[in-house]
PDB file of C-alpha atoms in Angstrom:
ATOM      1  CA  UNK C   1      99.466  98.988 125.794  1.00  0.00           C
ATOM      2  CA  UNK C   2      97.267  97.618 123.262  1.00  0.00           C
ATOM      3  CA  UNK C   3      97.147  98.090 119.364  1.00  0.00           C
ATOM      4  CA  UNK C   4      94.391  99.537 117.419  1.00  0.00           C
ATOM      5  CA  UNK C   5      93.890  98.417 113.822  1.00  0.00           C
ATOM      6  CA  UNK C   6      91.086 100.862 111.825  1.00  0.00           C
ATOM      7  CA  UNK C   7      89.811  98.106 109.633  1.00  0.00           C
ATOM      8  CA  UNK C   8      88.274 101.005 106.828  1.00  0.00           C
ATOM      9  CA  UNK C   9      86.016  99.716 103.785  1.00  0.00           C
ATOM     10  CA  UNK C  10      86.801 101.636 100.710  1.00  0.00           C
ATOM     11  CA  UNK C  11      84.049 104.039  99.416  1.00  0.00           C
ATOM     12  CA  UNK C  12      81.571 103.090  96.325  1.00  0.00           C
ATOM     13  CA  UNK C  13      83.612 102.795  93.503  1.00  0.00           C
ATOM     14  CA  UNK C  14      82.265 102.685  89.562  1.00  0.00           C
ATOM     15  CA  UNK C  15      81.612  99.337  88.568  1.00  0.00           C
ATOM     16  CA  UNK C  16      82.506  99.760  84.826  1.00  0.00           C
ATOM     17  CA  UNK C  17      85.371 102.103  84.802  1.00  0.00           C
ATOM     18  CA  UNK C  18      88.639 100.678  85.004  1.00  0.00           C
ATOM     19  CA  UNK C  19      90.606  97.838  86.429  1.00  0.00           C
ATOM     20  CA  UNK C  20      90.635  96.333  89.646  1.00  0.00           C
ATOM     21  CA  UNK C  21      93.792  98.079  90.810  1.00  0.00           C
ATOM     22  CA  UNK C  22      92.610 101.398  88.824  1.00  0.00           C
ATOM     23  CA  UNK C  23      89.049 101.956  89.765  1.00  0.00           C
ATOM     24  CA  UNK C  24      88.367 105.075  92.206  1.00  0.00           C
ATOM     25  CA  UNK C  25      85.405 106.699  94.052  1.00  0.00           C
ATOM     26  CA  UNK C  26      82.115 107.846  92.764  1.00  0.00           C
ATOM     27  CA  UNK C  27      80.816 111.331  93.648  1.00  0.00           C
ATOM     28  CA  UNK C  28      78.904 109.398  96.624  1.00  0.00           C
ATOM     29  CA  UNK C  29      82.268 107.340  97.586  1.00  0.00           C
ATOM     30  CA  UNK C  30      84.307 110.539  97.714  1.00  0.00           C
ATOM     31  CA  UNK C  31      81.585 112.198  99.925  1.00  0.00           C
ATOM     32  CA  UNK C  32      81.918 109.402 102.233  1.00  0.00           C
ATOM     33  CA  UNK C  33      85.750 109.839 102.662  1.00  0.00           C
ATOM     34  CA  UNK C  34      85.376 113.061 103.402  1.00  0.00           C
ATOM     35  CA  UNK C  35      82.927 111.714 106.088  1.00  0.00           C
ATOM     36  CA  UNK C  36      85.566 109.218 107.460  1.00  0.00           C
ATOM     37  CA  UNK C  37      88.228 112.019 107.372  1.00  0.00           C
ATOM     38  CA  UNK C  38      85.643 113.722 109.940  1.00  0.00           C
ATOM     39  CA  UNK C  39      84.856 110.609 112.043  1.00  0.00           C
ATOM     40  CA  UNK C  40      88.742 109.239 112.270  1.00  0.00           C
ATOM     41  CA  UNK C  41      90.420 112.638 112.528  1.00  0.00           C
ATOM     42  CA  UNK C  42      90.391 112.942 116.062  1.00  0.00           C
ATOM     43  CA  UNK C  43      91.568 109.550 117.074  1.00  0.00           C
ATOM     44  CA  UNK C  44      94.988 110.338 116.696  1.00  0.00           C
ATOM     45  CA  UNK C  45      95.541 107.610 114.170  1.00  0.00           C
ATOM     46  CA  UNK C  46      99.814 107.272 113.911  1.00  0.00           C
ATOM     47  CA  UNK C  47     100.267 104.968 110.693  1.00  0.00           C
ATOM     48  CA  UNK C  48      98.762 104.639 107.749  1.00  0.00           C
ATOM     49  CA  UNK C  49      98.417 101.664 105.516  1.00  0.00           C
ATOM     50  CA  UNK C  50      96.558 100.707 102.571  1.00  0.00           C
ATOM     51  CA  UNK C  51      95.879  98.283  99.723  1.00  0.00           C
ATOM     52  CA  UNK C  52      97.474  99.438  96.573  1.00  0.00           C
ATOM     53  CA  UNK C  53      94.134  99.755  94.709  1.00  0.00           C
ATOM     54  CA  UNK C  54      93.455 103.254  94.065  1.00  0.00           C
ATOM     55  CA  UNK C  55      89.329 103.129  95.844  1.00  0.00           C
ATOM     56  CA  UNK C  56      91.283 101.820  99.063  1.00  0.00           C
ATOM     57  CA  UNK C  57      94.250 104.790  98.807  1.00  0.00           C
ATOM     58  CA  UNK C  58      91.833 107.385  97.806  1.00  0.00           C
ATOM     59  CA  UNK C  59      88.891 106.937 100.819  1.00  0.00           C
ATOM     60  CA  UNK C  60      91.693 107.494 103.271  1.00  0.00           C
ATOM     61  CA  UNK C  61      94.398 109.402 101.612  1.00  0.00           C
ATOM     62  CA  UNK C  62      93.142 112.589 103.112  1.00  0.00           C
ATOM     63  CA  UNK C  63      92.603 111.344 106.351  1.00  0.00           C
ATOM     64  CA  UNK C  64      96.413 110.349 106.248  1.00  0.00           C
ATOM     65  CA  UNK C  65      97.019 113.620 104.306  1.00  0.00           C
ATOM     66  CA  UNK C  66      95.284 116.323 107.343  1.00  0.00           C
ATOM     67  CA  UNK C  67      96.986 113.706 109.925  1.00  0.00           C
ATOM     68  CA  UNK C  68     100.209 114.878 108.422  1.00  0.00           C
ATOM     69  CA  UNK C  69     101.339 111.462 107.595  1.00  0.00           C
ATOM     70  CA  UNK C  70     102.344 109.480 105.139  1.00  0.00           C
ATOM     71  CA  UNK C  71     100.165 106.403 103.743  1.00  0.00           C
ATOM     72  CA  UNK C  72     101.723 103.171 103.124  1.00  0.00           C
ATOM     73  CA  UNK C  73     100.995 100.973 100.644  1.00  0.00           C
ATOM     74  CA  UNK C  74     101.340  97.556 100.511  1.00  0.00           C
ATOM     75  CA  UNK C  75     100.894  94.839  98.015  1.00  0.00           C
ATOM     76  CA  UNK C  76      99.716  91.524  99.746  1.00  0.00           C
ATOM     77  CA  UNK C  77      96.627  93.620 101.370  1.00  0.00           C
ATOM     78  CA  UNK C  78      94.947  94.075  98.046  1.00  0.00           C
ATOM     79  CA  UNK C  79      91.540  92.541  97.337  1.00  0.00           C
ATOM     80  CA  UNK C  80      91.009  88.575  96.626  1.00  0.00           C
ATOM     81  CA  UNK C  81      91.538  87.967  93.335  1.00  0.00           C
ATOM     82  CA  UNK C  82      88.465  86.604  91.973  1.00  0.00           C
ATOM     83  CA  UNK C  83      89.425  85.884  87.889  1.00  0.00           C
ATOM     84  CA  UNK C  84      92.567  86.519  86.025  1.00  0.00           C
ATOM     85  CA  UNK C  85      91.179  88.980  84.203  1.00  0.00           C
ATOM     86  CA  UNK C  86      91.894  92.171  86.414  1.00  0.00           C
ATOM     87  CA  UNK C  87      88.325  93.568  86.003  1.00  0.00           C
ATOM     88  CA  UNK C  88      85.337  93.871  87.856  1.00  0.00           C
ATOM     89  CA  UNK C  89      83.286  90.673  87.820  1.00  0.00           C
ATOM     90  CA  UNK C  90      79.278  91.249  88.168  1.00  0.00           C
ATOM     91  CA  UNK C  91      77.530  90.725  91.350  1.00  0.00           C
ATOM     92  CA  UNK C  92      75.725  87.839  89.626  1.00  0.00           C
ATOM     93  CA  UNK C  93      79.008  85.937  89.608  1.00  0.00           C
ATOM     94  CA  UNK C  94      80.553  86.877  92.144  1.00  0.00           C
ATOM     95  CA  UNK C  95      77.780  86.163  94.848  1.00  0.00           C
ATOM     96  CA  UNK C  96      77.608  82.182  93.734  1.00  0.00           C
ATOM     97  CA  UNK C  97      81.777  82.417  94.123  1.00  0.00           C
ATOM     98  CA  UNK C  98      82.228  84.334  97.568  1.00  0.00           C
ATOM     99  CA  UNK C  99      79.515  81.198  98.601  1.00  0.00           C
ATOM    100  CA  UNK C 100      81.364  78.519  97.332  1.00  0.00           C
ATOM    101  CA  UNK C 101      84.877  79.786  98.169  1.00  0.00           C
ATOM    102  CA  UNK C 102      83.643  80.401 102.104  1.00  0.00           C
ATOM    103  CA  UNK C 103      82.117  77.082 101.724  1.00  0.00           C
ATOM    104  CA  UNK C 104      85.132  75.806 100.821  1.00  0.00           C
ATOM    105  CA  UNK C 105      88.378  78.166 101.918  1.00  0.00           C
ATOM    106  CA  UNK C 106      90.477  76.411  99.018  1.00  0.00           C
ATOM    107  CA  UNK C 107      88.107  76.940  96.360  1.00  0.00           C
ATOM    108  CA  UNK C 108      89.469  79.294  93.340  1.00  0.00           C
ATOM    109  CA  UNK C 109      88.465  79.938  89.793  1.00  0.00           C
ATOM    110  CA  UNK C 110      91.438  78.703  87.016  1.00  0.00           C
ATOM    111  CA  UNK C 111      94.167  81.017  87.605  1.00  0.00           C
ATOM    112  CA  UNK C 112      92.666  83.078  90.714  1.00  0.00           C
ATOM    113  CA  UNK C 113      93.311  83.106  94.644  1.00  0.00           C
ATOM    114  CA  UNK C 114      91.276  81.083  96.996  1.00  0.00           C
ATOM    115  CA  UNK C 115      89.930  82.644 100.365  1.00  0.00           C
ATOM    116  CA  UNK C 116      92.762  80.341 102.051  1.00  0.00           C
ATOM    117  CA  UNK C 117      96.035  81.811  99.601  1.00  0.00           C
ATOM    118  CA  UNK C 118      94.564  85.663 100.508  1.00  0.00           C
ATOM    119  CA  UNK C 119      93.781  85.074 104.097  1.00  0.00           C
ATOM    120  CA  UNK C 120      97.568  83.893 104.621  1.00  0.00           C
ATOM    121  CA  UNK C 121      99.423  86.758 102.030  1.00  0.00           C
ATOM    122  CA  UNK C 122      97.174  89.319 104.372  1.00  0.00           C
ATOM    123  CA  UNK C 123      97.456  87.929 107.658  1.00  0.00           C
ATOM    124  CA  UNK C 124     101.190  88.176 106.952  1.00  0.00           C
ATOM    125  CA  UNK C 125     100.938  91.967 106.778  1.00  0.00           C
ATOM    126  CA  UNK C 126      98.191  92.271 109.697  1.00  0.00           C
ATOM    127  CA  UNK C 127     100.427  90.335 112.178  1.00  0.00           C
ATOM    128  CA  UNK C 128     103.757  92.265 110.904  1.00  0.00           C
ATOM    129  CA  UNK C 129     102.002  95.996 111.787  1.00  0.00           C
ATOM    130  CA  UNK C 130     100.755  94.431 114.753  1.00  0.00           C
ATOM    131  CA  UNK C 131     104.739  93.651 115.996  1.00  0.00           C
ATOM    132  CA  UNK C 132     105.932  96.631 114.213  1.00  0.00           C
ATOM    133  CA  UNK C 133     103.652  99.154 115.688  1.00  0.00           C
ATOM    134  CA  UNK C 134     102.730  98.209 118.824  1.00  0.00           C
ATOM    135  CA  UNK C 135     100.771 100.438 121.254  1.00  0.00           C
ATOM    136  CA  UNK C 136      99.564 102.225 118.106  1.00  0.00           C
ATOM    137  CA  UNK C 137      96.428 103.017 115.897  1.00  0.00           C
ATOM    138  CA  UNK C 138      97.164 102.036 112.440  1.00  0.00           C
ATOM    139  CA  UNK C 139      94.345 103.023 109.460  1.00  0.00           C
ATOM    140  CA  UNK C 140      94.162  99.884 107.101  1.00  0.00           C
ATOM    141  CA  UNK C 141      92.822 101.111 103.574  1.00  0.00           C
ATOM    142  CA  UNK C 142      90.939  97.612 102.719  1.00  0.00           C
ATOM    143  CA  UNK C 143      88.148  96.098 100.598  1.00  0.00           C
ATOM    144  CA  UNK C 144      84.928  93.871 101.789  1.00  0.00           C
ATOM    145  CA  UNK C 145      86.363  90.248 101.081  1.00  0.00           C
ATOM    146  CA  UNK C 146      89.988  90.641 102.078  1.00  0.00           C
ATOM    147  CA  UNK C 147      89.250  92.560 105.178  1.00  0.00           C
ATOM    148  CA  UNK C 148      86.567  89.837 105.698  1.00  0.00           C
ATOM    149  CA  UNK C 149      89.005  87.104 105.995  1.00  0.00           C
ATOM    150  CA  UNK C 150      91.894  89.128 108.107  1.00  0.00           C
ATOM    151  CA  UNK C 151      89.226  89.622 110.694  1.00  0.00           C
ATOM    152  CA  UNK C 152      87.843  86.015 110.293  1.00  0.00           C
ATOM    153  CA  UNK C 153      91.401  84.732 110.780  1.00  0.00           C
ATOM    154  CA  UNK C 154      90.816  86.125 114.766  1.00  0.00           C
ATOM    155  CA  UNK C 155      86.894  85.281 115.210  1.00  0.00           C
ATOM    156  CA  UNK C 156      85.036  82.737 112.729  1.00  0.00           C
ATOM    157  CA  UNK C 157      82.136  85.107 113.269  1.00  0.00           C
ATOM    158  CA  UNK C 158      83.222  87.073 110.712  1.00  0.00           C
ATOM    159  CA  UNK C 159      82.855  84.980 107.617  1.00  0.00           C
ATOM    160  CA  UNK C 160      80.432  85.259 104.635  1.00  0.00           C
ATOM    161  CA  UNK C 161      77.152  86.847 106.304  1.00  0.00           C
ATOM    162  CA  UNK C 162      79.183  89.349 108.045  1.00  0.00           C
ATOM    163  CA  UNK C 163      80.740  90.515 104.565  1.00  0.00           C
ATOM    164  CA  UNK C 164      77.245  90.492 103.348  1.00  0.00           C
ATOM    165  CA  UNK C 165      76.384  92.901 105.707  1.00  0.00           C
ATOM    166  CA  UNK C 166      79.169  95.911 105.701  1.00  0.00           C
ATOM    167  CA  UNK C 167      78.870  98.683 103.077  1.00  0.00           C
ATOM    168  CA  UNK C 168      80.765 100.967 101.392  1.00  0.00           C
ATOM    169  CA  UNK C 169      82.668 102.262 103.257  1.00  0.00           C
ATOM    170  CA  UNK C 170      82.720 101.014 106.556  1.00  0.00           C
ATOM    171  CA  UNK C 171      85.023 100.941 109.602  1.00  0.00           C
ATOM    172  CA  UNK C 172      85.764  98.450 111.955  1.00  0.00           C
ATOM    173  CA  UNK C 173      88.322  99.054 115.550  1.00  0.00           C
ATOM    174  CA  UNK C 174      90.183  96.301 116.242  1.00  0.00           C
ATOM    175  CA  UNK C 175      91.938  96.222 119.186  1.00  0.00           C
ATOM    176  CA  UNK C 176      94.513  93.626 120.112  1.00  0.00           C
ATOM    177  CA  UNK C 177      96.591  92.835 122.911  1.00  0.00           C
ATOM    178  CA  UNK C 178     100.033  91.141 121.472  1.00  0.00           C
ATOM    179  CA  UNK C 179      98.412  89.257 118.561  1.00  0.00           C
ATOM    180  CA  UNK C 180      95.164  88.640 120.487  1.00  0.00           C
ATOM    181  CA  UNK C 181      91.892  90.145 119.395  1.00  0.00           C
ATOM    182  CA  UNK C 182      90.602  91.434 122.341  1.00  0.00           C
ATOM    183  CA  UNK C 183      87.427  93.803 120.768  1.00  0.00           C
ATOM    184  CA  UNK C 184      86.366  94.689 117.825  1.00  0.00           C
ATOM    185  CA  UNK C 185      83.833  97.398 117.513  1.00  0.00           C
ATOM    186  CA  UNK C 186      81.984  98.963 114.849  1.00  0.00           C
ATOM    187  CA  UNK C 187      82.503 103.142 113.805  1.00  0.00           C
ATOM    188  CA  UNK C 188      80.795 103.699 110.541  1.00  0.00           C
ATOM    189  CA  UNK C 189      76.674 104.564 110.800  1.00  0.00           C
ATOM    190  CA  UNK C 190      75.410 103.935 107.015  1.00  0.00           C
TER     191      UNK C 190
END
């Protein structure tokens, strides 16, 4: 029996207000949960799991919340950490630095995470749901870069122009057989 992982982009999120960890969803970004709520509800998703930033909790938390389950967080699946300085950094920097760093997987800012350090603290989590609930479709509340490098970690075809190209949100299906990667398939229509 094989494992389905809901790879789900977090909505559109402000880009002034708040923290990293804090920020939620603009009007538009809660629409679009309510969309995914829609789309995901009849898939009979059993687990839910999400980064502990509140734009990843909140685009599935009702989802979770109608599926009458609980949602999971878990630390090690929040975004790359792109500066020390918790806040949002401006697509003009931050375009030059998701280059370099899939250029170069080690690459990091002074103080920050490289693609490699949040590829393996993620990947830890991915391949522990896989073993834990097997045979199961687990929702994974995620963000563009760090759900970029969990998928790349099974198929190098998702690197740096396949980040460029999701939006907010989107959904990816996943299914694996043991720890194999056997499909992935693409749910969310812009």
């Amino acid at each position: 029996m094989n494992t389905y992982i809901y790879m789900v982009r977090h909505g559109d999120s402000p880009k002034t207000v708040g923290t990293e960890r804090t920020r939620g969803l603009t009007a538009r970004g809660k629409c679009d949960a309510h969309r995914i709520t829609d789309l995901l509800h009849g898939e009979d998703i059993d687990v839910f799991v999400s980064s502990p930033y509140k734009r990843s909790i909140l685009t599935i938390q009702e989802l979770a919340e109608r599926s009458g389950q609980e949602l999971i967080v878990f630390e090690d699946l929040k975004e790359r950490i792109f500066s020390t300085d918790n806040k949002r950094m401006p697509d003009e920097e931050l375009f030059p630095l998701l280059t370099q760093s899939f250029a170069d997987p080690n690459f990091a800012l002074r103080g920050a995470e490289s693609n490699a350090d949040c590829q393996i603290r993620a990947i830890k989590v991915l391949k522990g749901l896989l073993k834990t609930y097997r045979g199961q479709k687990v929702v994974l509340g995620t963000h563009g870069a760090v759900m970029t490098l969990m998928m790349g970690f099974f198929n190098s075809q998702y690197g740096l122009n396949f980040l460029l190209n999701t939006s907010k949100p989107d959904i990816y299906r996943m299914e694996f057989n043991g720890q194999e990667l056997v499909d992935v398939k693409r749910l969310w229509n812009r």
